[in-house]
Short mmCIF file of C-alpha atoms in Angstrom, two decimals:
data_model
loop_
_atom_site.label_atom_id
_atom_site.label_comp_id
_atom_site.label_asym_id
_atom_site.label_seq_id
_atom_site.Cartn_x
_atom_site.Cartn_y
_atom_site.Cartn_z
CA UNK A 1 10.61 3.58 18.74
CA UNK A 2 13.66 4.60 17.71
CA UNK A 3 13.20 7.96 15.86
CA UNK A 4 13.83 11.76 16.54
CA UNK A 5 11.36 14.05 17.23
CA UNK A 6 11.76 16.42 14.47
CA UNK A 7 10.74 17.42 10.80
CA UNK A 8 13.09 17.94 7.95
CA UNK A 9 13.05 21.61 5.98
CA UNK A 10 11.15 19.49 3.09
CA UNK A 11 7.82 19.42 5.36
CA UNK A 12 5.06 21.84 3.00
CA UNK A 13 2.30 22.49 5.96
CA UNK A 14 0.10 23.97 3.16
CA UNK A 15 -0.38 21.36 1.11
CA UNK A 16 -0.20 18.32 3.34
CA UNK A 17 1.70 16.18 0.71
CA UNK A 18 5.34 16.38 1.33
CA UNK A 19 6.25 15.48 4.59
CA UNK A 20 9.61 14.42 5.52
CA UNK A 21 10.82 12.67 8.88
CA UNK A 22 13.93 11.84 9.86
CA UNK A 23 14.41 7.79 11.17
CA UNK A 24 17.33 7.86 13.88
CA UNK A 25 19.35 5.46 11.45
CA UNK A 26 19.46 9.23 9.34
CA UNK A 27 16.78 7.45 6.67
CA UNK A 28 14.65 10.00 5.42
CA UNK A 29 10.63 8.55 5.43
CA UNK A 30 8.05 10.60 3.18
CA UNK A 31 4.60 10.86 4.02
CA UNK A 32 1.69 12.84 2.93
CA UNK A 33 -1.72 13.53 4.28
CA UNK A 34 -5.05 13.82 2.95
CA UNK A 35 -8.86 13.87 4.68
CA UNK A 36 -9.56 16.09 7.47
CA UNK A 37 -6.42 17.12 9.58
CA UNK A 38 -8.13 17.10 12.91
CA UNK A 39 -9.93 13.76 11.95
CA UNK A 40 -9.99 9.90 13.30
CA UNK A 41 -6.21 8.59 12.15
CA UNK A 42 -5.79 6.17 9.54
CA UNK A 43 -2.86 5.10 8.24
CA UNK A 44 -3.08 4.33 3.97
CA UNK A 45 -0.20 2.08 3.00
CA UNK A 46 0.12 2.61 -0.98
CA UNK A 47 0.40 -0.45 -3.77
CA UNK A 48 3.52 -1.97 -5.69
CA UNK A 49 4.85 0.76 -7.04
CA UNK A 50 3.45 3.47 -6.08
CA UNK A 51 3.89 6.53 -3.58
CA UNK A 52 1.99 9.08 -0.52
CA UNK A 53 0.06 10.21 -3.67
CA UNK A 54 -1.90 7.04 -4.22
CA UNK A 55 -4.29 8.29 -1.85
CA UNK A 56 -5.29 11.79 -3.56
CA UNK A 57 -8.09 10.48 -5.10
CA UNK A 58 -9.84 9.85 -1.49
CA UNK A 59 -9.14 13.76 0.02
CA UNK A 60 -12.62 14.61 -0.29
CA UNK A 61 -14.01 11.28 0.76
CA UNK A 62 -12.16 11.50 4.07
CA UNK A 63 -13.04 15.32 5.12
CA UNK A 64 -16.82 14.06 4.39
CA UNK A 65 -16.05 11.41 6.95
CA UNK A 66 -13.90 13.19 9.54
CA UNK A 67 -10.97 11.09 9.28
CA UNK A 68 -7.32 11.46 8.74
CA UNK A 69 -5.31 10.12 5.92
CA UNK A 70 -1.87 9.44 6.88
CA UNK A 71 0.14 8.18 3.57
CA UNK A 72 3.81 7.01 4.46
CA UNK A 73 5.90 5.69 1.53
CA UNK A 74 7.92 2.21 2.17
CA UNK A 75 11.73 2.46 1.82
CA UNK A 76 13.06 3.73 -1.95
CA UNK A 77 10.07 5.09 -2.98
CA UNK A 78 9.11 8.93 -3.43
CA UNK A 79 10.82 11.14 -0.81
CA UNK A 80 12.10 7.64 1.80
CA UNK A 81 15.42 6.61 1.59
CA UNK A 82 16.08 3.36 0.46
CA UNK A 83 17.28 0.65 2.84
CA UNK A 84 17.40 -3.32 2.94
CA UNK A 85 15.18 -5.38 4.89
CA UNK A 86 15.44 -8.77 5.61
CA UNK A 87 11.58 -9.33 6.46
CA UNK A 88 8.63 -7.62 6.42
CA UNK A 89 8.09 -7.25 10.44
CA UNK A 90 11.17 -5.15 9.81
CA UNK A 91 10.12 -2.80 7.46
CA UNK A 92 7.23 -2.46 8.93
CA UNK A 93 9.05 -0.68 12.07
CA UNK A 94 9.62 2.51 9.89
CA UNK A 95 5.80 2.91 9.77
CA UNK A 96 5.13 2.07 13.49
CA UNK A 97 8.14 4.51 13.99
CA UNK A 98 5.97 7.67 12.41
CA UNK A 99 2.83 6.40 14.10
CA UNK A 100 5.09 6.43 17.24
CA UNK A 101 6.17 10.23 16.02
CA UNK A 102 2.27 11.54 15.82
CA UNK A 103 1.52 10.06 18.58
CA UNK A 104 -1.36 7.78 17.42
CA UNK A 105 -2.76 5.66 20.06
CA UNK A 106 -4.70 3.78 18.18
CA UNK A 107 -5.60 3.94 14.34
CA UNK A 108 -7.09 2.47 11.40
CA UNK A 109 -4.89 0.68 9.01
CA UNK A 110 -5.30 0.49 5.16
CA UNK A 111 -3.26 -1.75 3.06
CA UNK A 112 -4.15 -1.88 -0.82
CA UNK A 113 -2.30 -3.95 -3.42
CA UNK A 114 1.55 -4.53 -2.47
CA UNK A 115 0.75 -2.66 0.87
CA UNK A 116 -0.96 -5.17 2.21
CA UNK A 117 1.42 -7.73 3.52
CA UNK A 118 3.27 -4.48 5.80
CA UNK A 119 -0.04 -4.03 7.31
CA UNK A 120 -0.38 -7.27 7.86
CA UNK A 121 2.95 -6.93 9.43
CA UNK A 122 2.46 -3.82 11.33
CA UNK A 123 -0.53 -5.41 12.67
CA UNK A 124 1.35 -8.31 14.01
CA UNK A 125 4.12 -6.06 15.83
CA UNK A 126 1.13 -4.13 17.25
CA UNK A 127 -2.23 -5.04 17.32
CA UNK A 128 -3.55 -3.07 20.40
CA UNK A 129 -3.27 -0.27 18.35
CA UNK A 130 -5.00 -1.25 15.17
CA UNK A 131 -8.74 -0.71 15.49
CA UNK A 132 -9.55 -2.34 11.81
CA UNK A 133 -7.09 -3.71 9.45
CA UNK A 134 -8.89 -3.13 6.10
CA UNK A 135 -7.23 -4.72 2.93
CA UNK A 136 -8.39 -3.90 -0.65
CA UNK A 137 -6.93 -6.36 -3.13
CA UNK A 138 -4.15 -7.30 -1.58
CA UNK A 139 -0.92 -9.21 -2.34
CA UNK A 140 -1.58 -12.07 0.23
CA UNK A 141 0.74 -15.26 1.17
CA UNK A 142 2.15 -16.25 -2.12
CA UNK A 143 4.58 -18.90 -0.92
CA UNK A 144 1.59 -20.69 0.50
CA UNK A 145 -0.62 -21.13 -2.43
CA UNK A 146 1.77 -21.14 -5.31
CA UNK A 147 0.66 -24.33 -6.69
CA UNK A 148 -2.84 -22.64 -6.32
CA UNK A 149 -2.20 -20.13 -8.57
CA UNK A 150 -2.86 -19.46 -12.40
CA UNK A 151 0.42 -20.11 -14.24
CA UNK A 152 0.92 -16.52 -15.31
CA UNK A 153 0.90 -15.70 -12.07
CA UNK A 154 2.99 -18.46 -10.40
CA UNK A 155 5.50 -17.16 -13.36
CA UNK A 156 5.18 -13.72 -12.11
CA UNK A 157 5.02 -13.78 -8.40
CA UNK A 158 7.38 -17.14 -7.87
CA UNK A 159 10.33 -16.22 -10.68
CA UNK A 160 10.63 -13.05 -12.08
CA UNK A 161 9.55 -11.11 -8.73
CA UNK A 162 12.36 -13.04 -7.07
CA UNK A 163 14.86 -12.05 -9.68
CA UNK A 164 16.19 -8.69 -8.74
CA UNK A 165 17.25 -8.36 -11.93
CA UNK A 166 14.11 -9.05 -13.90
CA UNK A 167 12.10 -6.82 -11.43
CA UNK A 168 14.44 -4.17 -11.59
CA UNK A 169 14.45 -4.15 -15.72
CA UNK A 170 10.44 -4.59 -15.32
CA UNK A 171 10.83 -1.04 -13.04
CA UNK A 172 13.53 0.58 -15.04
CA UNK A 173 11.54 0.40 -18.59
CA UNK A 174 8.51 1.35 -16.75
CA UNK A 175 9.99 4.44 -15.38
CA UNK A 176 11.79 5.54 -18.36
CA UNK A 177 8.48 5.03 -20.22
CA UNK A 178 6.40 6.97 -17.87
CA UNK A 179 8.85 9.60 -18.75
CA UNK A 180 9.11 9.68 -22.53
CA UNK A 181 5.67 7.65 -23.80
CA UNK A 182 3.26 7.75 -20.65
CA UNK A 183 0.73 6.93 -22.95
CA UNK A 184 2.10 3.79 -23.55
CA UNK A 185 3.31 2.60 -20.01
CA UNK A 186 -0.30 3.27 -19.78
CA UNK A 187 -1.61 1.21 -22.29
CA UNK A 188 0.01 -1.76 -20.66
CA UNK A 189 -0.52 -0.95 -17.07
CA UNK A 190 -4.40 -1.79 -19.09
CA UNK A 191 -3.28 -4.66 -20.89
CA UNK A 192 -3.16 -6.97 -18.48
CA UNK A 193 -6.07 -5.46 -16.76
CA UNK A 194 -9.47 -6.88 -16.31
CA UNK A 195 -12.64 -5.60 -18.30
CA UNK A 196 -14.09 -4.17 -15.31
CA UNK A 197 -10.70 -2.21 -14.36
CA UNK A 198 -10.80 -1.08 -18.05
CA UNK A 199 -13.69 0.90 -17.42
CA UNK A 200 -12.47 2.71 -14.32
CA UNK A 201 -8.95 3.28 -15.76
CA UNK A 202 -10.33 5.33 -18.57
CA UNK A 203 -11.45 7.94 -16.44
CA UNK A 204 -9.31 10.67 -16.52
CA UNK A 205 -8.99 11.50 -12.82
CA UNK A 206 -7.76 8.08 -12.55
CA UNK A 207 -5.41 7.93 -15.19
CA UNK A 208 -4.25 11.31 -13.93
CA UNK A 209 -3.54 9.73 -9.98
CA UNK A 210 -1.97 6.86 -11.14
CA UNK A 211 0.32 8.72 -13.11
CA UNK A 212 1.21 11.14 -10.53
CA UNK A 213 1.43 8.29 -7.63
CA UNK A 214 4.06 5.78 -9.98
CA UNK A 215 6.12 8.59 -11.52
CA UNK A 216 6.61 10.28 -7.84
CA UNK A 217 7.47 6.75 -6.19
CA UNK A 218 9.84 5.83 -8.97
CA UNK A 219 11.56 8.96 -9.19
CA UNK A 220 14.56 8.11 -7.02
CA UNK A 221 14.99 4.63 -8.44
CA UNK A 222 13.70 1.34 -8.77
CA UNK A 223 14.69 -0.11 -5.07
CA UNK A 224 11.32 0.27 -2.73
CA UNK A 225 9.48 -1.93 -5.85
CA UNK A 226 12.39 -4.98 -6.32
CA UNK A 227 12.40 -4.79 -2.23
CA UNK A 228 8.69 -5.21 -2.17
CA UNK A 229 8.27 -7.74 -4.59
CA UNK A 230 11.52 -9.64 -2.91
CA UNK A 231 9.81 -10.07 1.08
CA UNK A 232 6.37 -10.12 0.28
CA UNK A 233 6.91 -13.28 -2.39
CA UNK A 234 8.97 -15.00 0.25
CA UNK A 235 7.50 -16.69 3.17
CA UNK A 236 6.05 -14.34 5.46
CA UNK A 237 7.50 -15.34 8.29
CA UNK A 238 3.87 -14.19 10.76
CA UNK A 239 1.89 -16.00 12.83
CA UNK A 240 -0.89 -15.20 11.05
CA UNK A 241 -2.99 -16.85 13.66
CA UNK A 242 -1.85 -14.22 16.26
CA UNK A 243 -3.14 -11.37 14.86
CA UNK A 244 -6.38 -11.07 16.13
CA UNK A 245 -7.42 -7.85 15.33
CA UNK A 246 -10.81 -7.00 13.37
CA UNK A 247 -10.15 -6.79 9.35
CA UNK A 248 -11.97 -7.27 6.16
CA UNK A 249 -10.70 -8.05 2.96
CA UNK A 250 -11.68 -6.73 0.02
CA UNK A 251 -11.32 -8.58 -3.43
CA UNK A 252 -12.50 -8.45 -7.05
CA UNK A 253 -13.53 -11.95 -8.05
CA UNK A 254 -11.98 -11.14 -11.88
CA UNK A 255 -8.43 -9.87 -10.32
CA UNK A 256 -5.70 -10.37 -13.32
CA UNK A 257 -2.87 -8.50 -11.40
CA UNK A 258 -2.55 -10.30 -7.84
CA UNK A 259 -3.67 -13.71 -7.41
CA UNK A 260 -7.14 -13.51 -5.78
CA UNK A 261 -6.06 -17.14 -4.47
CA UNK A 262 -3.78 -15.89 -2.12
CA UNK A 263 -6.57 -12.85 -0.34
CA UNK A 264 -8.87 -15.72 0.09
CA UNK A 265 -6.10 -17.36 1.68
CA UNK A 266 -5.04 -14.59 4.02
CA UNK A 267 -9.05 -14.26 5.05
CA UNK A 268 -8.72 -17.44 6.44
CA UNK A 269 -6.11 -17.46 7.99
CA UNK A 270 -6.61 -13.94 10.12
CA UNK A 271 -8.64 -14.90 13.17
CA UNK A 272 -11.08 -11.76 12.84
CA UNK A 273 -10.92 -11.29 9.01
CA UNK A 274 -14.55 -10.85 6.95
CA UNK A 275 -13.62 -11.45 3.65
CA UNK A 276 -15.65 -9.71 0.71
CA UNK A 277 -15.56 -10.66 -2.74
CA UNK A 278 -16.45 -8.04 -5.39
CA UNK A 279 -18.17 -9.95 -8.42
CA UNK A 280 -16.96 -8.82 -11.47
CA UNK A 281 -14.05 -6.59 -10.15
CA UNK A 282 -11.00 -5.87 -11.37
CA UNK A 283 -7.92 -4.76 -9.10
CA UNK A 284 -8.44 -1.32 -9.16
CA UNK A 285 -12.01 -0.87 -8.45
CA UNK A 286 -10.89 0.90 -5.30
CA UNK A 287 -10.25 4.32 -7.22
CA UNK A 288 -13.81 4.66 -7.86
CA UNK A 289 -14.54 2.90 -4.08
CA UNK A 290 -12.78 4.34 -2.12
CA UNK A 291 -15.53 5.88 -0.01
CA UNK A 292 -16.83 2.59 0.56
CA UNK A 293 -13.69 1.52 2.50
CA UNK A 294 -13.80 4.84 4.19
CA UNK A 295 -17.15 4.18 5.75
CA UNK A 296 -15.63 0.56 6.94
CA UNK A 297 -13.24 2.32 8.92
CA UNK A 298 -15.39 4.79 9.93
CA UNK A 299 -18.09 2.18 11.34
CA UNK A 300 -14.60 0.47 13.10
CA UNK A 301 -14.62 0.72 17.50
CA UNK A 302 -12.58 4.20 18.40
CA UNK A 303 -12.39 3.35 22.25
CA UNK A 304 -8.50 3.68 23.30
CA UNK A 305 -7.10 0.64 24.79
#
């Protein structure tokens, strides 16, 4: 992979969250990490938006289990550089590129929300080096089941998310709330929640993450979220088929924010994929889960290839 071999001045060794690299294209990438630093790798791809800090809330969980959280932040979020892909295979590289930088063999690979379809696409460029593929309500295939969908979603995920303008107003008022009323981009980050996520979203520690992890990623600007939105609501362009590596799905069965329609879909469709449906969940049950998923990857084969 095309990448030097060297870390910027912004790299904070004593608290693990501000890591810098520096892409050979002069991009800067952020990345934090979390867990134990001498522990099994596993790389945590964050949700739509979001940033490195999404995965705070599972420190603890993952020095209890030995393993290494490894948070990289997609292009135009938090401390990366923006940049425009044409697919998702190719933004994707970036994170094979700091995989390629540690010097992880092999690793497990987390994709929750929005970060799902780049793991899915990481794991397509390089499956001999994923050793699970664990995805916890993710954003799966839209294009494929769009007339499978609610209609507030097919709105959602098939119009505005494809207008860069829309998205970007959507991500403009939401970062200009988060800094003058966060109280009230919270209130409708809830709204649309289910009854289940309400529960989990009023606990402070939660509220207090989530604040942290949007408010970081959207402080440079609202082009990692419009990018997102814009290749993972196209046509994937993956062999789905092809990517036989072992994964498990993980999906609340009352979802209001991603269409569960399109996880089930993605289950199928990934040769080795359990699929487990939460009843009763939410979206965000994974911030008050997130052990749970931990122990999946702990329980995952760690023989090299």
């Amino acid at each position: 992979m095309d990448i030097r071999t060297d870390i910027l001045d912004e790299r904070r060794n004593t608290d693990r969250r501000s890591s810098v690299l520096r892409l050979q294209d002069g991009r800067k990438l952020g990345y934090a990490e979390f867990g134990d630093p001498d522990g099994a790798p596993v790389i945590a791809l964050h949700g739509t938006p979001g940033s490195r800090l999404m995965f705070a809330l599972a420190d603890q969980e993952a020095r209890m289990r030995n393993l290494r959280i490894i948070a990289p932040e997609r292009a135009g979020y938090g401390l990366s550089d923006a940049k425009d892909f044409r697919t998702l295979h190719d933004a994707s590289e970036d994170i094979a590129g700091l995989a390629d930088f540690l010097d992880l063999k092999k690793f497990a690979l987390i994709g929750v929300s929005g970060g799902g379809p780049f793991a899915v696409a990481l794991a397509a460029s390089n499956p001999e080096r994923i050793k699970l593929l664990a995805l916890v309500s993710p954003v799966g295939p839209i294009a494929d089941v769009a007339d499978r969908m609610s209609a507030w979603h097919r709105h959602l995920f098939t119009e505005l998310a494809l207008s860069s303008f829309a998205s970007g107003s959507f991500f403009w008022g939401l970062k200009g709330l988060l800094a003058v009323a966060p109280d009230v981009a919270y209130a409708g980050l809830k709204h649309h929640a289910s009854v289940a996520d309400h529960v989990l979203l009023e606990r402070e520690e939660v509220r207090a993450s989530l604040y942290e992890a949007i408010t970081e990623g959207l402080h440079p600007g609202v082009d990692g979220p419009v990018q997102d939105l814009q290749l993972y609501c196209r046509p994937w362009g993956l062999d789905l088929g092809k990517i036989d590596v072992p994964s498990i799905i993980w999906q609340g069965s009352d979802d209001t924010i991603v269409p569960a329609e399109a996880a089930y879909y993605l289950a199928r469709a990934l040769p080795q994929c359990r699929l487990e449906v939460r009843p009763g969940d939410g979206h965000y049950w994974v911030f008050g889960q997130f052990g749970m998923v931990l122990d999946a990857v702990k329980a995952a084969p760690t023989t090299v290839a």
